[in-house]
Coordinates of C-alpha atoms in Angstrom, one line a residue:
Chain A
M255 CA 5.0 -14.9 19.0
D256 CA 8.1 -16.6 17.8
L257 CA 10.2 -15.8 14.8
K258 CA 10.2 -19.5 14.0
D259 CA 6.5 -19.2 13.4
L260 CA 7.1 -16.7 10.6
Y261 CA 10.2 -18.3 9.1
R262 CA 9.0 -21.9 9.0
D263 CA 11.1 -24.5 7.2
V264 CA 8.6 -24.5 4.3
I265 CA 9.1 -20.8 3.8
L266 CA 12.8 -20.9 4.0
D267 CA 12.9 -23.8 1.6
H268 CA 10.6 -22.1 -1.0
N269 CA 12.7 -18.9 -0.6
K270 CA 15.9 -20.7 -1.3
Q271 CA 14.5 -22.8 -4.1
P272 CA 11.5 -21.1 -5.5
R273 CA 9.2 -23.4 -7.6
N274 CA 8.0 -22.4 -11.0
F275 CA 10.5 -19.6 -11.1
G276 CA 10.9 -17.8 -14.5
R277 CA 8.8 -16.6 -17.3
L278 CA 6.5 -18.4 -19.7
D279 CA 7.1 -17.3 -23.3
P280 CA 4.6 -17.2 -24.9
C281 CA 2.0 -16.8 -22.3
D282 CA -1.7 -16.0 -22.4
T283 CA -1.6 -13.3 -19.7
S284 CA 0.8 -11.7 -17.3
A285 CA 1.0 -8.9 -14.7
D286 CA 3.7 -7.0 -12.9
G287 CA 3.3 -6.4 -9.2
N288 CA 5.4 -4.1 -7.0
N289 CA 5.5 -3.2 -3.3
P290 CA 7.2 0.2 -3.1
L291 CA 7.6 -0.1 0.6
C292 CA 10.3 -2.7 0.4
G293 CA 11.2 -2.7 -3.3
D294 CA 9.6 -6.1 -4.0
R295 CA 8.9 -6.6 -7.7
L296 CA 7.4 -9.7 -9.4
T297 CA 6.0 -10.8 -12.7
V298 CA 3.5 -13.6 -13.1
T299 CA 3.0 -15.2 -16.4
L300 CA 0.2 -17.7 -17.1
R301 CA -1.1 -20.1 -19.7
I302 CA -4.8 -20.8 -19.7
A303 CA -6.5 -23.9 -21.3
G304 CA -10.1 -24.6 -21.1
G305 CA -10.7 -21.8 -18.6
R306 CA -8.1 -23.2 -16.2
V307 CA -4.5 -22.3 -15.3
S308 CA -2.5 -24.9 -17.2
D309 CA 0.9 -23.4 -16.3
I310 CA 2.2 -20.5 -14.2
R311 CA 5.6 -19.0 -13.5
F312 CA 6.8 -16.0 -11.4
E313 CA 9.9 -14.0 -11.5
G314 CA 11.2 -11.1 -9.5
K315 CA 13.2 -9.9 -6.5
G316 CA 11.7 -9.9 -3.1
C317 CA 12.0 -10.9 0.6
A318 CA 11.7 -14.4 1.8
I319 CA 8.0 -14.0 2.6
S320 CA 7.2 -12.6 -0.8
T321 CA 9.2 -15.2 -2.7
A322 CA 7.9 -18.2 -0.7
S323 CA 4.4 -17.0 -1.0
A324 CA 4.6 -16.6 -4.8
S325 CA 6.3 -20.0 -5.0
L326 CA 3.6 -21.7 -2.9
M327 CA 0.9 -19.9 -4.8
T328 CA 2.1 -21.2 -8.2
E329 CA 1.9 -24.7 -6.9
A330 CA -1.5 -24.2 -5.5
V331 CA -3.3 -22.6 -8.4
K332 CA -2.3 -25.0 -11.3
G333 CA -5.4 -26.6 -12.7
L334 CA -7.8 -24.1 -11.0
D335 CA -10.2 -21.8 -12.8
A336 CA -10.6 -18.1 -12.0
A337 CA -13.5 -18.6 -9.6
Q338 CA -11.6 -21.2 -7.6
I339 CA -8.5 -19.0 -7.5
H340 CA -10.5 -16.1 -6.2
A341 CA -12.0 -18.3 -3.5
L342 CA -8.5 -19.5 -2.5
H343 CA -7.2 -16.0 -2.5
A344 CA -10.0 -15.0 -0.1
R345 CA -9.1 -17.8 2.3
V346 CA -5.4 -17.0 2.1
H347 CA -6.2 -13.3 2.8
G348 CA -8.2 -14.4 5.8
M349 CA -5.4 -16.5 7.1
L350 CA -2.9 -13.6 6.7
T351 CA -5.1 -10.9 8.4
E352 CA -7.6 -12.4 10.7
H353 CA -7.0 -13.4 14.3
G354 CA -8.7 -16.0 16.5
D355 CA -8.8 -19.7 17.0
A356 CA -11.8 -20.1 14.8
L357 CA -9.7 -20.0 11.7
P358 CA -7.6 -23.1 11.5
P359 CA -6.2 -23.0 7.9
T360 CA -6.6 -26.8 7.6
D361 CA -7.8 -26.8 4.0
L362 CA -5.0 -24.6 2.7
G363 CA -2.4 -27.3 2.5
K364 CA 1.2 -26.0 2.2
L365 CA -0.1 -22.4 2.0
A366 CA -0.8 -22.7 5.7
A367 CA 2.9 -22.3 6.3
L368 CA 2.2 -18.5 5.8
A369 CA -0.1 -18.4 8.9
G370 CA 2.6 -16.8 11.0
V371 CA 2.5 -13.6 8.9
R372 CA -0.6 -12.5 10.7
E373 CA 1.5 -11.7 13.8
Y374 CA 3.6 -9.3 11.7
P375 CA 1.1 -6.8 10.1
A376 CA 3.9 -5.0 8.3
R377 CA 4.6 -8.2 6.3
V378 CA 1.1 -9.0 5.1
K379 CA 1.8 -7.0 1.9
C380 CA 4.8 -9.1 1.2
A381 CA 2.7 -12.3 1.3
S382 CA -0.2 -10.9 -0.6
L383 CA 1.6 -9.2 -3.5
C384 CA 1.7 -12.3 -5.6
W385 CA -2.0 -12.9 -5.2
H386 CA -2.9 -9.4 -6.2
T387 CA -0.6 -9.7 -9.2
L388 CA -2.3 -13.0 -10.1
D389 CA -5.7 -11.3 -9.8
A390 CA -4.6 -8.6 -12.1
A391 CA -3.3 -11.1 -14.7
L392 CA -6.6 -13.0 -14.6
A393 CA -8.7 -9.8 -14.8
H394 CA -6.6 -8.8 -17.7
A395 CA -7.1 -12.1 -19.4
A396 CA -10.8 -11.6 -19.1
D397 CA -10.6 -8.2 -20.7
A398 CA -7.8 -8.4 -23.3
P399 CA -4.7 -10.4 -23.5
G400 CA -1.5 -8.5 -22.5
A401 CA 0.2 -7.2 -19.4
A402 CA -1.2 -5.5 -16.3
T403 CA 0.5 -3.8 -13.4
V404 CA -0.6 -3.8 -9.8
S405 CA 0.8 -2.2 -6.7
T406 CA 0.2 -3.0 -3.0
E407 CA 0.6 0.7 -2.0
Chain B
M196 CA 31.3 20.3 30.9
S197 CA 33.5 20.6 27.8
G198 CA 36.4 18.9 29.5
A199 CA 34.4 15.9 30.9
P200 CA 33.9 12.8 28.7
Y201 CA 30.6 12.5 26.9
D202 CA 28.3 10.8 29.3
V203 CA 25.9 8.9 27.0
A204 CA 24.1 7.2 30.0
R205 CA 23.0 10.7 31.2
V206 CA 22.0 11.7 27.7
R207 CA 19.9 8.5 27.4
A208 CA 18.1 9.3 30.7
D209 CA 16.8 12.5 29.0
F210 CA 14.9 10.4 26.4
P211 CA 12.0 8.6 28.1
I212 CA 11.2 6.5 25.0
L213 CA 14.5 4.7 25.2
A214 CA 13.3 2.8 28.3
T215 CA 10.8 1.0 26.0
Q216 CA 11.0 -2.8 25.9
V217 CA 10.4 -4.5 22.5
R218 CA 9.2 -8.1 22.7
G219 CA 10.7 -8.2 26.2
K220 CA 14.1 -6.9 25.0
R221 CA 16.0 -3.7 25.4
L222 CA 15.2 -1.3 22.6
A223 CA 18.2 -0.5 20.4
F224 CA 16.8 2.5 18.4
L225 CA 19.0 2.8 15.3
D226 CA 16.7 4.8 13.0
T227 CA 17.5 8.4 14.0
A228 CA 18.1 9.3 10.4
A229 CA 14.4 8.7 9.7
S230 CA 13.3 10.5 12.8
S231 CA 15.0 11.3 16.1
Q232 CA 13.5 10.8 19.5
R233 CA 12.6 13.8 21.8
P234 CA 14.3 14.7 25.0
L235 CA 12.3 15.6 28.1
A236 CA 13.3 19.2 27.6
V237 CA 11.4 19.3 24.3
L238 CA 8.4 17.4 25.6
E239 CA 8.2 19.8 28.6
A240 CA 8.7 23.0 26.6
V241 CA 5.8 22.0 24.3
D242 CA 3.6 21.0 27.2
H243 CA 4.4 24.2 29.1
Y244 CA 3.6 26.3 26.0
E245 CA 0.3 24.5 25.5
R246 CA -0.7 24.8 29.1
T247 CA 0.3 28.4 29.7
S248 CA 0.9 30.4 26.5
H249 CA -1.2 29.2 23.6
A250 CA -3.2 31.6 21.4
N251 CA -2.9 32.5 17.8
V252 CA 0.1 34.5 16.9
H253 CA 0.5 37.9 15.2
R254 CA -3.2 38.7 15.8
G255 CA -4.6 39.5 19.2
V256 CA -3.7 42.4 21.4
Y257 CA -4.5 40.4 24.5
Q258 CA -1.8 39.0 26.7
L259 CA -1.9 35.3 25.7
S260 CA -1.6 36.1 22.0
Q261 CA 1.4 38.3 22.8
K262 CA 3.0 35.4 24.8
A263 CA 2.4 33.0 22.0
T264 CA 3.9 35.5 19.5
D265 CA 6.9 36.1 21.7
A266 CA 7.4 32.3 22.0
F267 CA 7.1 31.8 18.2
E268 CA 9.3 34.7 17.3
G269 CA 11.7 33.7 20.0
A270 CA 12.0 30.3 18.3
R271 CA 12.7 32.0 15.0
E272 CA 15.6 33.9 16.6
R273 CA 16.8 30.7 18.2
V274 CA 16.9 29.1 14.8
R275 CA 18.8 32.1 13.3
R276 CA 21.4 31.8 16.1
F277 CA 21.7 28.0 15.8
L278 CA 22.5 28.3 12.1
N279 CA 24.4 31.6 12.4
A280 CA 22.1 33.3 9.8
S281 CA 22.3 37.0 9.4
S282 CA 18.7 37.9 10.1
T283 CA 15.4 36.4 11.2
R284 CA 13.9 37.7 8.0
E285 CA 15.7 34.8 6.3
I286 CA 14.1 32.1 8.5
I287 CA 10.9 30.7 7.2
F288 CA 8.9 28.1 9.1
T289 CA 7.5 25.3 6.9
R290 CA 6.1 21.8 7.5
G291 CA 9.5 20.2 6.9
T292 CA 12.4 19.8 4.5
T293 CA 10.1 18.6 1.8
E294 CA 7.9 21.7 1.9
S295 CA 11.0 24.0 2.2
I296 CA 12.3 22.6 -1.1
N297 CA 8.9 22.8 -2.7
L298 CA 8.6 26.4 -1.7
V299 CA 11.9 27.2 -3.5
A300 CA 10.8 25.2 -6.6
Q301 CA 7.4 26.8 -6.8
S302 CA 8.4 30.4 -6.0
W303 CA 12.0 31.0 -7.0
G304 CA 11.5 28.4 -9.8
R305 CA 9.1 30.6 -11.7
R306 CA 11.9 32.5 -13.2
L307 CA 13.3 29.4 -15.0
G308 CA 12.6 28.6 -18.6
P309 CA 13.9 26.5 -21.5
G310 CA 17.7 26.4 -21.7
D311 CA 18.1 26.8 -17.9
E312 CA 19.5 23.9 -15.9
I313 CA 19.2 22.6 -12.3
L314 CA 22.1 20.4 -11.1
I315 CA 21.6 17.8 -8.4
T316 CA 23.6 14.7 -7.4
W317 CA 22.8 11.0 -7.8
M318 CA 22.5 10.5 -4.0
E319 CA 19.6 12.9 -3.3
H320 CA 16.5 12.0 -1.2
H321 CA 13.4 12.0 -3.4
A322 CA 12.4 15.3 -1.7
N323 CA 15.4 16.9 -3.5
I324 CA 14.7 15.2 -6.9
V325 CA 10.9 15.2 -7.5
P326 CA 10.2 19.0 -6.9
W327 CA 12.9 19.8 -9.5
Q328 CA 11.5 17.2 -12.0
M329 CA 8.1 18.9 -11.6
L330 CA 9.6 22.3 -12.0
C331 CA 11.5 21.2 -15.2
E332 CA 8.2 19.8 -16.6
R333 CA 6.4 23.0 -16.2
S334 CA 9.2 25.4 -17.1
G335 CA 11.0 23.6 -19.9
A336 CA 14.3 23.7 -17.8
T337 CA 16.6 20.7 -17.7
L338 CA 17.5 18.6 -14.7
K339 CA 21.2 17.4 -14.7
V340 CA 22.5 14.7 -12.3
A341 CA 26.1 14.5 -11.1
P342 CA 27.3 10.9 -10.9
I343 CA 28.7 9.2 -7.8
T344 CA 31.5 6.6 -7.4
L345 CA 31.3 3.0 -6.2
R346 CA 32.4 4.2 -2.8
G347 CA 29.4 6.4 -2.6
E348 CA 31.2 9.7 -3.1
L349 CA 30.4 12.5 -5.5
D350 CA 32.4 12.4 -8.7
L351 CA 33.6 16.0 -8.3
E352 CA 35.3 16.2 -11.7
A353 CA 32.1 15.2 -13.4
F354 CA 30.1 17.6 -11.2
E355 CA 32.4 20.5 -12.1
A356 CA 32.1 19.5 -15.8
L357 CA 28.3 19.6 -15.6
I358 CA 28.3 23.2 -14.2
S359 CA 28.0 25.8 -16.9
P360 CA 26.5 29.3 -17.3
R361 CA 23.2 27.5 -18.0
T362 CA 23.2 26.2 -14.5
K363 CA 20.8 28.3 -12.5
L364 CA 20.6 26.2 -9.3
V365 CA 22.8 23.6 -7.6
A366 CA 20.6 21.6 -5.2
C367 CA 22.4 19.0 -3.1
T368 CA 22.3 17.2 0.2
Q369 CA 24.8 17.9 2.9
I370 CA 24.8 14.3 4.1
A371 CA 23.3 11.6 1.9
N372 CA 20.5 9.9 3.9
A373 CA 21.0 6.4 2.3
L374 CA 24.8 6.3 2.3
G375 CA 26.0 8.6 5.1
T376 CA 28.3 10.4 2.7
V377 CA 29.3 14.0 3.7
L378 CA 29.4 16.1 0.5
P379 CA 32.2 18.5 -0.3
L380 CA 29.9 21.5 -0.1
E381 CA 32.6 24.2 0.0
R382 CA 34.0 23.2 -3.4
M383 CA 30.5 22.6 -4.8
I384 CA 29.2 26.0 -3.7
A385 CA 32.4 27.7 -4.9
A386 CA 31.9 26.1 -8.3
A387 CA 28.3 27.2 -8.4
K388 CA 29.3 30.8 -7.6
R389 CA 31.8 30.9 -10.4
V390 CA 28.9 30.5 -12.9
G391 CA 26.4 32.6 -11.0
A392 CA 24.2 29.7 -10.0
L393 CA 22.3 29.7 -6.7
T394 CA 22.8 26.9 -4.2
L395 CA 20.3 25.0 -2.1
V396 CA 21.5 22.6 0.6
D397 CA 19.3 19.8 2.0
G398 CA 20.5 19.8 5.6
A399 CA 17.9 17.3 6.9
Q400 CA 20.6 14.7 7.8
A401 CA 23.3 17.2 8.8
V402 CA 21.9 19.9 11.0
S403 CA 21.7 17.8 14.2
H404 CA 25.0 16.0 13.7
Q405 CA 27.5 18.8 12.9
R406 CA 27.7 22.5 13.5
V407 CA 26.2 24.4 10.5
D408 CA 27.4 27.9 10.1
L409 CA 25.4 29.4 7.2
R410 CA 27.5 32.6 7.0
A411 CA 30.6 30.4 6.5
L412 CA 28.8 28.0 4.2
D413 CA 27.4 30.8 2.1
C414 CA 24.6 28.9 0.3
D415 CA 21.5 30.7 -0.8
F416 CA 18.9 28.2 0.6
Y417 CA 19.2 25.7 3.4
A418 CA 16.3 23.3 4.4
F419 CA 15.8 21.0 7.3
S420 CA 13.2 19.3 9.5
S421 CA 12.6 19.8 13.2
H422 CA 11.9 16.1 13.8
K423 CA 15.4 15.0 12.8
L424 CA 16.8 17.5 15.3
Y425 CA 15.1 16.1 18.4
G426 CA 12.2 18.5 17.9
P427 CA 8.5 17.9 17.0
T428 CA 7.2 16.6 13.7
G429 CA 5.3 18.8 11.3
L430 CA 7.7 21.6 11.3
G431 CA 10.7 22.6 9.2
V432 CA 12.8 25.6 8.3
L433 CA 13.8 27.2 5.0
Y434 CA 16.7 29.6 5.3
A435 CA 16.9 31.8 2.3
R436 CA 19.4 34.7 1.7
E437 CA 17.5 37.9 2.1
S438 CA 18.5 39.4 -1.2
V439 CA 17.2 36.3 -3.0
L440 CA 14.1 36.1 -0.9
R441 CA 13.2 39.7 -1.8
E442 CA 13.0 38.8 -5.5
M443 CA 10.7 35.8 -4.9
P444 CA 7.0 35.9 -5.3
P445 CA 4.8 34.5 -2.5
W446 CA 3.7 30.9 -3.0
Q447 CA 0.8 30.1 -0.8
G448 CA -1.8 32.9 -0.2
G449 CA -3.9 33.4 2.9
G450 CA -3.9 34.9 6.3
D451 CA -0.7 36.1 8.0
M452 CA 1.2 36.6 4.7
I453 CA -0.6 39.8 3.7
L454 CA -0.4 43.5 4.6
T455 CA -3.8 44.6 3.2
V456 CA -6.4 42.7 1.3
S457 CA -9.0 44.3 -1.0
F458 CA -10.7 42.9 -4.1
T459 CA -8.8 45.3 -6.3
R460 CA -5.3 44.9 -4.8
T461 CA -3.7 42.8 -2.1
T462 CA -0.3 43.7 -0.7
Y463 CA 2.0 41.3 1.0
A464 CA 3.6 41.2 4.4
E465 CA 7.3 41.8 5.1
L466 CA 9.8 39.0 5.2
P467 CA 9.6 36.3 6.3
Y468 CA 5.8 36.4 6.9
R469 CA 5.1 36.7 3.2
F470 CA 6.1 33.1 2.9
E471 CA 4.1 31.8 5.9
A472 CA 0.4 31.7 5.0
G473 CA -2.0 30.5 7.7
T474 CA -1.5 29.7 11.4
P475 CA 1.9 28.2 11.8
H476 CA 2.9 25.2 14.0
I477 CA 3.6 27.4 17.0
A478 CA 4.1 24.6 19.5
G479 CA 6.4 22.9 17.1
A480 CA 8.6 26.0 16.9
V481 CA 8.7 26.2 20.7
G482 CA 9.8 22.5 20.7
L483 CA 12.4 23.1 18.1
A484 CA 13.9 26.0 20.0
A485 CA 14.1 23.7 23.1
A486 CA 15.7 21.0 21.0
M487 CA 18.4 23.5 19.9
D488 CA 19.0 24.6 23.5
Y489 CA 19.3 20.9 24.4
L490 CA 21.8 20.1 21.6
D491 CA 23.9 23.2 22.4
G492 CA 23.9 22.1 26.0
L493 CA 25.4 18.7 24.9
G494 CA 27.8 20.5 22.5
L495 CA 27.3 19.6 18.9
E496 CA 31.1 19.0 18.4
R497 CA 31.0 16.4 21.2
V498 CA 27.9 14.8 19.8
Q499 CA 29.6 14.6 16.4
Q500 CA 32.7 13.0 18.0
H501 CA 30.5 10.5 19.9
E502 CA 28.6 9.5 16.7
Q503 CA 31.9 9.2 14.7
A504 CA 33.2 6.7 17.4
L505 CA 29.9 4.7 17.1
L506 CA 30.3 4.7 13.3
A507 CA 33.8 3.4 13.6
R508 CA 32.7 0.7 16.1
A509 CA 29.7 -0.4 13.9
T510 CA 31.8 -0.4 10.7
R511 CA 34.3 -2.7 12.4
A512 CA 31.6 -5.0 13.8
L513 CA 29.7 -5.2 10.5
R514 CA 32.8 -5.8 8.4
A515 CA 33.5 -8.9 10.6
I516 CA 30.2 -10.5 9.6
P517 CA 30.6 -12.9 6.7
G518 CA 28.4 -12.1 3.7
L519 CA 27.8 -8.5 4.8
R520 CA 28.4 -5.7 2.4
I521 CA 28.4 -2.1 3.5
I522 CA 26.8 0.2 0.9
G523 CA 28.5 3.6 0.9
E524 CA 32.2 3.7 2.0
A525 CA 33.0 7.3 1.5
A526 CA 36.1 8.6 3.3
H527 CA 34.0 11.3 5.0
K528 CA 30.9 9.8 6.5
A529 CA 28.3 10.7 9.2
G530 CA 26.7 8.3 11.6
V531 CA 24.8 6.3 9.0
I532 CA 25.7 2.8 7.9
S533 CA 23.8 1.1 5.1
F534 CA 24.3 -2.6 4.3
V535 CA 23.0 -5.7 2.7
L536 CA 23.5 -9.3 4.0
E537 CA 24.0 -12.1 1.5
N538 CA 20.9 -14.3 1.1
V539 CA 18.8 -12.2 3.5
H540 CA 16.5 -9.6 2.0
P541 CA 16.6 -6.3 4.0
H542 CA 12.9 -6.6 4.8
D543 CA 13.4 -10.0 6.4
L544 CA 16.4 -8.6 8.2
G545 CA 14.2 -5.8 9.6
T546 CA 11.8 -8.3 11.0
I547 CA 14.5 -10.5 12.5
L548 CA 16.3 -7.5 14.0
D549 CA 13.0 -6.2 15.4
D550 CA 12.5 -9.5 17.2
E551 CA 15.9 -8.8 18.9
G552 CA 14.8 -5.3 19.9
V553 CA 16.8 -3.6 17.2
A554 CA 15.0 -0.9 15.2
I555 CA 16.6 -0.1 11.9
R556 CA 15.2 1.2 8.6
T557 CA 14.9 -1.2 5.7
G558 CA 13.9 -0.2 2.2
H559 CA 15.0 2.3 -0.4
H560 CA 15.2 5.2 2.0
C561 CA 13.4 7.5 -0.5
A562 CA 16.6 7.3 -2.6
M563 CA 15.6 4.8 -5.3
P564 CA 18.3 6.1 -7.8
V565 CA 20.9 5.2 -5.1
M566 CA 19.5 1.6 -4.8
E567 CA 19.6 1.3 -8.6
F568 CA 23.2 2.5 -8.8
F569 CA 24.3 -0.1 -6.3
D570 CA 22.0 -2.7 -7.9
V571 CA 20.2 -3.6 -4.7
P572 CA 16.4 -3.5 -4.3
A573 CA 16.8 -2.1 -0.8
T574 CA 19.3 -1.9 2.1
A575 CA 19.2 -2.1 5.8
R576 CA 20.3 1.1 7.5
A577 CA 21.5 1.8 11.0
S578 CA 21.9 5.4 12.1
F579 CA 23.0 7.1 15.2
G580 CA 22.0 10.0 17.4
C581 CA 23.3 11.7 20.5
Y582 CA 21.7 9.0 22.6
S583 CA 23.1 6.0 20.7
D584 CA 25.6 3.9 22.6
D585 CA 28.0 0.9 22.3
A586 CA 25.3 -1.5 23.6
D587 CA 23.1 -0.5 20.6
V588 CA 25.9 -1.4 18.2
D589 CA 26.7 -4.6 19.9
Q590 CA 23.0 -5.6 20.0
L591 CA 22.8 -4.9 16.2
A592 CA 25.9 -7.1 15.5
A593 CA 24.5 -9.9 17.7
A594 CA 21.1 -9.7 15.9
L595 CA 22.7 -9.9 12.5
G596 CA 24.3 -13.1 13.7
R597 CA 20.9 -14.4 14.5
A598 CA 19.6 -13.5 11.1
R599 CA 22.4 -15.5 9.5
E600 CA 21.4 -18.5 11.7
V601 CA 17.7 -18.2 10.6
F602 CA 18.6 -18.1 7.0
G603 CA 21.5 -20.6 7.3

């Protein structure tokens, strides 16, 4: 286990210069997420067109893992519909939590940079907060437009 | 022993866990403010009790039960002596500081109503905020919060201005867990007395780092946890002045707290048993007494001097690190140093430091209002105990250098 496996260059880059940072106004749906353990907070705002995410931004304060994960997620989910996002979330979750050589995250593209998190169980929540928040926003969009709140505790 | 220099190497040898290796590196345990480690003397006292003396207390006439009762009541007397309280009737065993404060809020708090005020400070642990908020919600009383300064000190003038005849209780920490600030309790308690308010002191961070003399301090309630005093977890103490305690209704009902029970009328046991329903943490009390023996053997004044020297060394070392900001720079501080490092979130810092064998706390330290005041989501906090040494501080400083490298 090496620290460099956790803080890969891609992570450090997305932490320093997060992509799609900010807030979409107006937006079709949004959600707030917070991780009380470390004080991470983030807001995800989405625009949806034809059942697909046409634009997404996130905003908030968090650690490098949480910020980079959110940044990478916004890049990965543009153009996807809810079912595709859920499937991707499941694969990311597997990468973050499951051990064994049988799980090369080859199809995850840049998201695979987060693979080192699985060696640091205390940090899994940091990486998954944005995904839970996105889930909440999508679920909310399916019910009624507006804002939802999710917590990883 | 009092003339000899403090031999930290010998103290460290009393704590088996300090020999732990973390990722192949020496463990620098700098999270004593969250929970201290246990010396062999405590581990052995608990083990000996469990092997030779355990039975339920205050019940059996058989020999083992008498031994267990003697051990438990002996621990109560040990606590009384450690705190210089007047009587063991004033020493109530609880699950911890949090339960001690909740006991006061739920029992003594029943007399409060609309128009009454409780005064706390901005630097309290959540355990000394939330029980009062809950009490205010049910009673209609009002919670007032005395502000702090940018150095992390109590604004005493503002505090004194907030005290009035409406103030029924001043509840404040002795040492702020997130900042290390030592509060000016003498003045605060004197101000409370002038208006007839009672005083509760959260001593969780203080009791193992400086001599606490309750008869000199003269507060009405004092709460602390065993596990922050080198004793077992799951046990705490509430000291309450006997005259105040006599007027308080019991809070939890059950066995051990009664004199007689019938379906028409139940009478309650004498102090302090009236406030100890159910079988207590007997082994915990035995361990706490052993921890107090151990600390008195080291000499609390010497431990305090040692920790002050470490605080000075750490403050110097951390101030020399570019981009590092110490949160809480009170003139009078205990062995706690909270900080943030530019461009590195405290949670990342915690992981990087762990990789270097350095165990510190990162987060809001159950003091979210303090984080809000200093406009930080979280801080990293290093804290010292009797076994902390210069090597721990140096390892921390070196690891912070590594964190700066990783985050360039």
